[in-house]
Short mmCIF file of C-alpha atoms in Angstrom, two decimals:
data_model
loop_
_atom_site.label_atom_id
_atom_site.label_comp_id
_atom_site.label_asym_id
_atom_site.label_seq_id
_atom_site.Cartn_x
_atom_site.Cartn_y
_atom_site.Cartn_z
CA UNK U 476 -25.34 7.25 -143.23
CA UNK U 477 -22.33 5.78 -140.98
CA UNK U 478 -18.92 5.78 -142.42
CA UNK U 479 -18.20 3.00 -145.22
CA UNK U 480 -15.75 0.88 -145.42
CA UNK U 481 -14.25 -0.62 -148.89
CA UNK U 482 -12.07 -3.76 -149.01
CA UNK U 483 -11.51 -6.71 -151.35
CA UNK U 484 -10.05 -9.78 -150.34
CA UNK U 485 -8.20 -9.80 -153.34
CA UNK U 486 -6.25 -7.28 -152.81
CA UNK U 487 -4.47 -9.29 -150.35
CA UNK U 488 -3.59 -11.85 -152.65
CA UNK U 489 -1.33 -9.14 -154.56
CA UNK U 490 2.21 -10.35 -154.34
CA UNK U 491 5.57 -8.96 -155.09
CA UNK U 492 8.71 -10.91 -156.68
CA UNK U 493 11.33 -12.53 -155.12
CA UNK U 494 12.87 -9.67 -152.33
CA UNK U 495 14.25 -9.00 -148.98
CA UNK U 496 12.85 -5.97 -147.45
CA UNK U 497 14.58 -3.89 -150.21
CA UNK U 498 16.87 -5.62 -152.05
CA UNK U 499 16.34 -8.09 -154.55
CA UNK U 500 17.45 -11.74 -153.73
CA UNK U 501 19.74 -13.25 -156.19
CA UNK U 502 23.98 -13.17 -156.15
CA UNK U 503 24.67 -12.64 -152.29
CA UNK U 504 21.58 -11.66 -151.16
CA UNK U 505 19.75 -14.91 -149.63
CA UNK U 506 15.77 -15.37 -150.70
CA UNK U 507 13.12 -15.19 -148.59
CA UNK U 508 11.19 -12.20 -146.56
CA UNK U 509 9.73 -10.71 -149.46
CA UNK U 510 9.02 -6.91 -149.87
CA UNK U 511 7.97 -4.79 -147.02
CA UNK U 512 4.94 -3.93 -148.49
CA UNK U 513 2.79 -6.95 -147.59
CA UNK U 514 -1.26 -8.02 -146.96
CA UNK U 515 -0.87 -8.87 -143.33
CA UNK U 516 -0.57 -5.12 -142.24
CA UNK U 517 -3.86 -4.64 -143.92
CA UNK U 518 -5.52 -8.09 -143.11
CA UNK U 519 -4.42 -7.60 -139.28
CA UNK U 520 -6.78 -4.41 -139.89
CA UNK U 521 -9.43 -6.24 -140.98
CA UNK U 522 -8.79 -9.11 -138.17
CA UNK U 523 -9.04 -6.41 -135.13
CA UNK U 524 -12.09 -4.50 -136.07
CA UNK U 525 -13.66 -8.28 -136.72
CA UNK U 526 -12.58 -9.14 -132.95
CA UNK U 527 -13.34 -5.71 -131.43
CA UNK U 528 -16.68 -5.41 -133.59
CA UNK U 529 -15.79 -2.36 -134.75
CA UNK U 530 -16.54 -3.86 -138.20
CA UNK U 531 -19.69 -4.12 -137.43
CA UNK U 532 -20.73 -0.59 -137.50
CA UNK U 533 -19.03 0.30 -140.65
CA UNK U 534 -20.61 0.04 -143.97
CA UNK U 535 -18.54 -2.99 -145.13
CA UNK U 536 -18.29 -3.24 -149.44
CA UNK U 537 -16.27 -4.08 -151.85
CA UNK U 538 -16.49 -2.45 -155.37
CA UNK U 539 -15.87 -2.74 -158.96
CA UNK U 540 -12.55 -2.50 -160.96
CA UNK U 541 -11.88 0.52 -162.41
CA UNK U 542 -12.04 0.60 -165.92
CA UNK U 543 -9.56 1.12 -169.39
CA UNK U 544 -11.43 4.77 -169.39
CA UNK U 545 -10.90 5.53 -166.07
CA UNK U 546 -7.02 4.58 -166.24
CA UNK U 547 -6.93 6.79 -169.51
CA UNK U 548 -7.47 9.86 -167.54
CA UNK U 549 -3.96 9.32 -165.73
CA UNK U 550 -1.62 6.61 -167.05
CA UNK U 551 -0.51 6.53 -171.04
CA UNK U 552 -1.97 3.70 -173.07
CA UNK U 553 1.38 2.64 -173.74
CA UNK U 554 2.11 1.68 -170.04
CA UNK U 555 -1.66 -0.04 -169.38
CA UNK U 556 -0.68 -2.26 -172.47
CA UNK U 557 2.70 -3.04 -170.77
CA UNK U 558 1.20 -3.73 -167.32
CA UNK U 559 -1.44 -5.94 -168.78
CA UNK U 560 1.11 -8.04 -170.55
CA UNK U 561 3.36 -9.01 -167.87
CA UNK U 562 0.39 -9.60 -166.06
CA UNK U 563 -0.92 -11.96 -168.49
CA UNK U 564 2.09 -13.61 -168.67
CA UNK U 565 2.29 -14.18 -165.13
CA UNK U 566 3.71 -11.18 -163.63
CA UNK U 567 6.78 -9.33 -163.86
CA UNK U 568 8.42 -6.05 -162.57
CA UNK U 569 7.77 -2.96 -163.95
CA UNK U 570 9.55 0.52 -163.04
CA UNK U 571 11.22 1.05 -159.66
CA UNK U 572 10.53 -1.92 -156.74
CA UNK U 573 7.07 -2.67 -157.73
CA UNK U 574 6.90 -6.53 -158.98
CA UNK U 575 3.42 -8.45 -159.19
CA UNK U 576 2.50 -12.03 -159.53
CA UNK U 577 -0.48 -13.64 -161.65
CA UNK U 578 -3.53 -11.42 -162.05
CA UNK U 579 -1.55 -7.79 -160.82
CA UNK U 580 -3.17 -5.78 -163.17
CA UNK U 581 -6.72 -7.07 -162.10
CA UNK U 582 -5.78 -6.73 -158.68
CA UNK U 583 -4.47 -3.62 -159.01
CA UNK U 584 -7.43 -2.53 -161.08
CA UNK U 585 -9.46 -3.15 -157.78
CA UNK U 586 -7.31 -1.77 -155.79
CA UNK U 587 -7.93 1.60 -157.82
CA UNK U 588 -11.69 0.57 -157.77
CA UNK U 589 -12.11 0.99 -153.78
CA UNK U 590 -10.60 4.47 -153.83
CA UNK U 591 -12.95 5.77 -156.69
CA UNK U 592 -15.93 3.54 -154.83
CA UNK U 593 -15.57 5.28 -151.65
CA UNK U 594 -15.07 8.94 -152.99
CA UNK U 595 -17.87 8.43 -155.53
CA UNK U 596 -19.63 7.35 -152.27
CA UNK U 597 -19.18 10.08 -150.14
CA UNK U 598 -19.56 12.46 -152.71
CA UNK U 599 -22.94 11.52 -153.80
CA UNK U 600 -23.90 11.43 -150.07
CA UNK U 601 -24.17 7.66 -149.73
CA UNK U 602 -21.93 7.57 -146.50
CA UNK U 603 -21.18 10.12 -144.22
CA UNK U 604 -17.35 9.35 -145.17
CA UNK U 605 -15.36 6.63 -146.07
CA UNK U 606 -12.44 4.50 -146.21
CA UNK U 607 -10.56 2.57 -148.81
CA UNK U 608 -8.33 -0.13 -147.59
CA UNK U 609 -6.85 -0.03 -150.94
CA UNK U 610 -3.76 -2.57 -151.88
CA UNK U 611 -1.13 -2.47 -153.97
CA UNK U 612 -1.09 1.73 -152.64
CA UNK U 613 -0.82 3.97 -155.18
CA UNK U 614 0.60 7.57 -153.84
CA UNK U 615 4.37 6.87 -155.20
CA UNK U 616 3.01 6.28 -159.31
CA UNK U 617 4.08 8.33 -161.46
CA UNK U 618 1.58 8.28 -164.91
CA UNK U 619 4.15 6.03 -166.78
CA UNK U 620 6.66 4.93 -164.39
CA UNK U 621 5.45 3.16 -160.80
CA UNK U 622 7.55 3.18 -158.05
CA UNK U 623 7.26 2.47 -154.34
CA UNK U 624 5.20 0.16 -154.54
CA UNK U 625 2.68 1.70 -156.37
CA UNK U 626 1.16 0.19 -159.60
CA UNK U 627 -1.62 2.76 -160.16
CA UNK U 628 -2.26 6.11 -159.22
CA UNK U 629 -5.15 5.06 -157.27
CA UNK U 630 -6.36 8.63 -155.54
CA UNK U 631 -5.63 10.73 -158.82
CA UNK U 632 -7.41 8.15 -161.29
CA UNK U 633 -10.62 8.16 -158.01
CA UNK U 634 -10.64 12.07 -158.55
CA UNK U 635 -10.34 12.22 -162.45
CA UNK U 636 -13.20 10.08 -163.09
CA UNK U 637 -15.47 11.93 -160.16
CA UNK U 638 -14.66 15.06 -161.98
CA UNK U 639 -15.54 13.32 -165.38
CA UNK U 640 -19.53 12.72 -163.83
CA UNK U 641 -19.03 16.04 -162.53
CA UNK U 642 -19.00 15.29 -159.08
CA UNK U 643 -16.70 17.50 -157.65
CA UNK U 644 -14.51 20.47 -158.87
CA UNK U 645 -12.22 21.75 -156.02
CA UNK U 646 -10.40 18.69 -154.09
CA UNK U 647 -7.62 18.80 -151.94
CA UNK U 648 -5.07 15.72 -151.28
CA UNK U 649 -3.69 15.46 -147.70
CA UNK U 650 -0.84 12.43 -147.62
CA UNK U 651 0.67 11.73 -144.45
CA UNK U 652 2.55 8.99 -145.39
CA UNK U 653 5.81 8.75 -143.80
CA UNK U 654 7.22 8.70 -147.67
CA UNK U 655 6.46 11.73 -150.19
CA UNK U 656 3.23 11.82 -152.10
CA UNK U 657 5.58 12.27 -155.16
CA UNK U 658 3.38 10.07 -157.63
CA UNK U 659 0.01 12.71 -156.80
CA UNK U 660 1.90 15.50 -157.04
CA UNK U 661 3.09 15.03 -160.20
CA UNK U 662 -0.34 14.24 -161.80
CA UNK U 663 -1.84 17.31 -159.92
CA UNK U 664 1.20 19.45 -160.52
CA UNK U 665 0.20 22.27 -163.27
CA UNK U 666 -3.25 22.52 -161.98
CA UNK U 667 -5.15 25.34 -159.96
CA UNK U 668 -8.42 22.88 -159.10
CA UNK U 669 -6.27 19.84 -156.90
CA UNK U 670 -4.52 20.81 -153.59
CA UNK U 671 -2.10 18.35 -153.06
CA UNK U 672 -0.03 18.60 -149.76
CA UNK U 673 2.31 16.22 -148.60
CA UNK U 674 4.02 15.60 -144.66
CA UNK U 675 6.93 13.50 -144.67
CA UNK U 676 10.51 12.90 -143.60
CA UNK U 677 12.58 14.41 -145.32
CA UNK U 678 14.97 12.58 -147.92
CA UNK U 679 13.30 9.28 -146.97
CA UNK U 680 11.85 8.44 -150.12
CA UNK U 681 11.94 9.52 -153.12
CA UNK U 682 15.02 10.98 -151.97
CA UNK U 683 15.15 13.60 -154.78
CA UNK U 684 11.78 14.98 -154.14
CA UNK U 685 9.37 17.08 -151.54
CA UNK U 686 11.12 20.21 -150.68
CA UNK U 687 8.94 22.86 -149.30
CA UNK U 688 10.56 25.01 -152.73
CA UNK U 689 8.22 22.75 -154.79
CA UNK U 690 5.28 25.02 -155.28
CA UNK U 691 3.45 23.78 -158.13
CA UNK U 692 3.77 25.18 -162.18
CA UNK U 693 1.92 26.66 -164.83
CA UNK U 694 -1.12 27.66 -163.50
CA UNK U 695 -0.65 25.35 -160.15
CA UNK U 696 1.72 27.51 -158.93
CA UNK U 697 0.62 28.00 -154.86
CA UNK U 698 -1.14 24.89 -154.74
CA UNK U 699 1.35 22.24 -153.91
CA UNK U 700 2.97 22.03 -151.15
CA UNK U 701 5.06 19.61 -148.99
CA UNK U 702 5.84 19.46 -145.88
CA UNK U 703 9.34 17.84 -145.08
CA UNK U 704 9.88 17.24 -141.49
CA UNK U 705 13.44 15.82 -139.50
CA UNK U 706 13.54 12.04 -138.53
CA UNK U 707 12.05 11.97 -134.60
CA UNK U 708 9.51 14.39 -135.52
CA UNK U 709 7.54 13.05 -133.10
CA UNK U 710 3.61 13.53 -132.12
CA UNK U 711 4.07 17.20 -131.14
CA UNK U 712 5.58 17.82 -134.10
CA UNK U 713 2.97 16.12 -136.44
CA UNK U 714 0.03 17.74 -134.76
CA UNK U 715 1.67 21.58 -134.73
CA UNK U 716 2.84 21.10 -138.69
CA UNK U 717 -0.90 19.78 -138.97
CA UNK U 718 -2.81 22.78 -137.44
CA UNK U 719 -0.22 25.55 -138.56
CA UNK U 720 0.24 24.58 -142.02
CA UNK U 721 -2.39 21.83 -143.58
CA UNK U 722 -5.18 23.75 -141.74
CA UNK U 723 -4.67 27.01 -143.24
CA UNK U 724 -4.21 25.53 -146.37
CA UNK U 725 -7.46 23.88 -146.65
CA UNK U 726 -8.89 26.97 -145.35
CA UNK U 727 -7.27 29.05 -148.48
CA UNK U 728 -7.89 26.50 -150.85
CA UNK U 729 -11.67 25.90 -150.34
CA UNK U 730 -12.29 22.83 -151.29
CA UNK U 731 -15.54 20.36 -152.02
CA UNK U 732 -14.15 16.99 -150.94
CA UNK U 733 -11.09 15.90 -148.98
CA UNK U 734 -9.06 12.76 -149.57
CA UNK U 735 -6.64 11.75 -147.27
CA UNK U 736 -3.74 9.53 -148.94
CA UNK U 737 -2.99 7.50 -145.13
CA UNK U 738 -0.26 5.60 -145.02
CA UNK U 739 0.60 4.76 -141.03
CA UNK U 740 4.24 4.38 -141.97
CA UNK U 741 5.41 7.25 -139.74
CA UNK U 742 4.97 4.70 -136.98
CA UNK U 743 7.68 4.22 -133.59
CA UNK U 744 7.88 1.39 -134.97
CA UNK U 745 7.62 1.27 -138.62
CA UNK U 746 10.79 -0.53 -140.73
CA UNK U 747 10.76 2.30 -143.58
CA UNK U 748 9.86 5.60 -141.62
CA UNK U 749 12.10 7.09 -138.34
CA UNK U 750 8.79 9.48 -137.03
CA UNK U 751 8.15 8.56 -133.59
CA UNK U 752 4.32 8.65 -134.37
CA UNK U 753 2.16 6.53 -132.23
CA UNK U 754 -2.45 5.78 -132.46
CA UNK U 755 -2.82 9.42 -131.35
CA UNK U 756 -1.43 11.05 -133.58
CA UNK U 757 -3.05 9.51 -136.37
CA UNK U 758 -6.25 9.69 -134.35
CA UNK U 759 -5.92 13.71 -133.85
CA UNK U 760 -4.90 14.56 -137.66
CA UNK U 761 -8.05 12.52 -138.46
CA UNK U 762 -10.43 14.49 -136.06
CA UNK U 763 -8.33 18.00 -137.35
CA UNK U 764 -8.99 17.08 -141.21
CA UNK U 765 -12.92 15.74 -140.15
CA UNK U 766 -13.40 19.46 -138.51
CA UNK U 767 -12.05 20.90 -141.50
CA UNK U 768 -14.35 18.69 -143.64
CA UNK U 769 -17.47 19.57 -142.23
CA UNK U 770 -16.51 23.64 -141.88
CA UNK U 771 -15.11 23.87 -145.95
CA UNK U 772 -17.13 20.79 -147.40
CA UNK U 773 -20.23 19.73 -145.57
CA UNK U 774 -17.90 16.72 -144.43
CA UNK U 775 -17.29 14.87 -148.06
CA UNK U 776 -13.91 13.16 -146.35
CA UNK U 777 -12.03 9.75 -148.07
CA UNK U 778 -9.50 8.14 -146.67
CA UNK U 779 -7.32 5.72 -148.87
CA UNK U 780 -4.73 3.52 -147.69
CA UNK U 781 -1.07 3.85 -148.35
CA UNK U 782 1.90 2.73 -146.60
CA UNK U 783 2.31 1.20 -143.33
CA UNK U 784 4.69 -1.93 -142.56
CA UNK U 785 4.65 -2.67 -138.79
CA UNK U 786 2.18 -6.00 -139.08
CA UNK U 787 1.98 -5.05 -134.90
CA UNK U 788 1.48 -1.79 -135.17
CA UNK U 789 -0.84 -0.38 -138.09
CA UNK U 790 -3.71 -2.50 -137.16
CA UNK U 791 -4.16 -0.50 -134.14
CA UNK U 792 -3.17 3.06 -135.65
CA UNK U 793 -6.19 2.24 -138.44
CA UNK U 794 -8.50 1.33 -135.98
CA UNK U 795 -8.17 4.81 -134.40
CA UNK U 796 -8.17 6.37 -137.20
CA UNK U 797 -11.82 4.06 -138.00
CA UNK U 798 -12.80 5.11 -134.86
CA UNK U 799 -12.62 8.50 -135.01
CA UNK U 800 -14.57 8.19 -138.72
CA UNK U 801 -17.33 6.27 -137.68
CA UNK U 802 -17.64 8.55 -134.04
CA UNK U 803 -17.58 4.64 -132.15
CA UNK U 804 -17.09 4.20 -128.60
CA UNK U 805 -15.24 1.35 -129.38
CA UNK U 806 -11.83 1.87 -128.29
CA UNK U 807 -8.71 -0.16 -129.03
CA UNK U 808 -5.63 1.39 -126.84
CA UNK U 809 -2.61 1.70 -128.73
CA UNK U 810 -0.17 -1.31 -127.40
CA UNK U 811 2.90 0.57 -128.06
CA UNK U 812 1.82 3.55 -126.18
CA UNK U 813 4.19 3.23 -123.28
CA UNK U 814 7.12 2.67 -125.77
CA UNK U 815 6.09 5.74 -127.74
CA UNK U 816 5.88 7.74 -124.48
CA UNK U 817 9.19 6.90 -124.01
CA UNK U 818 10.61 7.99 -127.17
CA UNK U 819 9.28 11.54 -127.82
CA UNK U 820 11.81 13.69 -128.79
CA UNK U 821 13.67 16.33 -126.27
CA UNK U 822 12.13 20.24 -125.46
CA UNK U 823 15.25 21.38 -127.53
CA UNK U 824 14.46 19.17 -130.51
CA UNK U 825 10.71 20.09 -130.44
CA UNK U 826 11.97 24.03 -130.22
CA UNK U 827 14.30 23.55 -133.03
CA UNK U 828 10.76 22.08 -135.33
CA UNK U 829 8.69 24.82 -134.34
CA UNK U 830 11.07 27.33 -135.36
CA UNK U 831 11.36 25.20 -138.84
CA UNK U 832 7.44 25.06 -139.08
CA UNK U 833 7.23 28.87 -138.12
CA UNK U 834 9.87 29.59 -141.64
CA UNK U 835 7.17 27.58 -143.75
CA UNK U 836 4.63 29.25 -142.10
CA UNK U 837 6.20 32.97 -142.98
CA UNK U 838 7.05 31.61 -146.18
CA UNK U 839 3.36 31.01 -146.42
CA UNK U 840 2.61 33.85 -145.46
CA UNK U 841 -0.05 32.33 -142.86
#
């Protein structure tokens, strides 16, 4: 069945308003730059696996918007009305950081439409997994406020309307974006049937969200859980919080499809993220979450792309990460890799992390 592969060229054309890295221009603050978040990290993606051919042995599609009915199931009619507006006007800005230009709410619309594509894909057994190279992200929305980025909740509206066509009860959310998966886990939040667990730096962003105390409510109580690691975590680091705490997690939860929210903004070199994470390590939490896949789900596995702002870097941590999907021999070495080497954090450091992973882990009661 191979591994598919969902993209829309118009997702690239999504723009933001008029910024510089963070801050808006205007006053003081020169124009020009635009926002971090930007279609060349994603395009480069697309570039590589052309030139490597890579591409070629992926089930390449695009797919269809999702619909008014689908959105329903996650955002308040209230806010669609409001993001359709300023989009028909032109664009516009709406909640925290996340302007659009002409034709945002159709793009975003899309966007949303690759990661329900690919997990209605996998779940019906169409591919053997897949991958949504979704754009604008969507891990960061909230169901009337977007932020981050994030215009739609693009992984919780995917699993609402799979669970609508009764496709899937049980599904468990993995987001290793550098930045909390704060959007996701407040959809999911009071619910017993989503697993949503979240590694990232802590205080990074939001900065008033993802401590490890924030278990769930209601009858989700137990069944979020975040992960907040130090700036400099490093690859060790990633791969021991990976096996000791996602792992067992799955394993408790059960579920019958994975999605993976994968931002690759915990980069050495990423702008927004300070994680020391280089090709491998994104490569290894991909092969740990595929062996999990095929032991508690016969393999149902979507990816859907999230963050990620080194234009240099995140083509080559996706291809690895497309590599290890699709089981190719085609291997693109990680340019950096010498540099990353070169910055992995101190014995004493790496000491100090497993003695924070091994509280969690108690806490767990792993």
């Amino acid at each position: 069945m191979g591994t598919g592969f969902f993209w829309d060229e118009r997702c690239f054309w999504h723009s933001g308003g008029e910024y510089v890295g963070l801050l808006k221009a205007g006053g003081l603050i020169q124009p020009g730059g635009g926002l971090p978040e930007n279609p060349e990290t994603k395009r480069r993606l697309v570039n590589l696996m052309r030139v490597t051919g890579l591409w070629d042995q992926l089930a390449t599609q695009s797919a269809d918007p999702v619909t008014e009915e689908d959105l329903r199931r996650v955002h308040p009619a209230e806010y669609i009305a409001s993001f359709q507006a300023k989009s028909a006007e032109g664009g516009g800005e709406l909640g925290l950081r996340t302007p659009f230009g002409p034709d945002g709410y159709e793009i975003a619309c899309i966007s949303a439409g690759l990661a329900k594509a690919a997990l209605f894909a996998t779940l019906r057994g169409e591919v053997q997994n897949a991958y949504a190279l979704s754009r604008p992200p969507g891990h960061h929305c909230l169901p009337d406020f977007p932020n981050g980025f994030c215009l739609l909740a693009n992984i919780a509206i995917a699993i609402e309307a799979a669970q609508a066509q009764n496709l899937t009860d049980r599904v468990a959310v993995i987001d290793w974006d550098v930045h909390h998966g704060n959007g996701t886990e407040a959809i999911f939040y009071d619910r017993d049937d989503i697993l949503t667990v979240s590694l990232h730096q802590e205080r990074n962003y939001p900065l008033d969200s993802g401590d490890f105390a924030d278990r769930g409510s209601d009858a989700g109580v137990g069944f979020n859980l975040n992960i907040p690691l130090p700036p400099g975590t490093g690859h060790i680091g990633y791969i021991e919080a990976f096996e000791r705490l996602v792992l067992p997690a799955l394993q408790a939860f059960e579920p019958d499809a994975i999605i993976v929210a994968c931002g690759y903004d915990a980069s050495l070199v990423d702008p927004l993220g300070r994680m020391i994470a280089g090709a491998e390590t994104f490569r290894m939490m991909t092969e740990l979450t595929m062996q999990a896949a095929d032991d508690l789900c016969d393999g149902r596995l979507t990816l859907v792309h999230e963050g990620g702002y080194s234009e240099g870097h995140v083509p080559f941590l996706g291809h690895q990460v497309l590599e290890a999907l699709s089981g190719s021999r085609i291997h693109t070495p990680d340019p950096f890799q010498q540099k990353f080497d070169g910055q992995q954090p101190s014995e004493r450091f790496n000491r100090y992390l497993s003695q924070l992973i091994a509280e969690m882990e108690e806490a767990l009661g792993y």
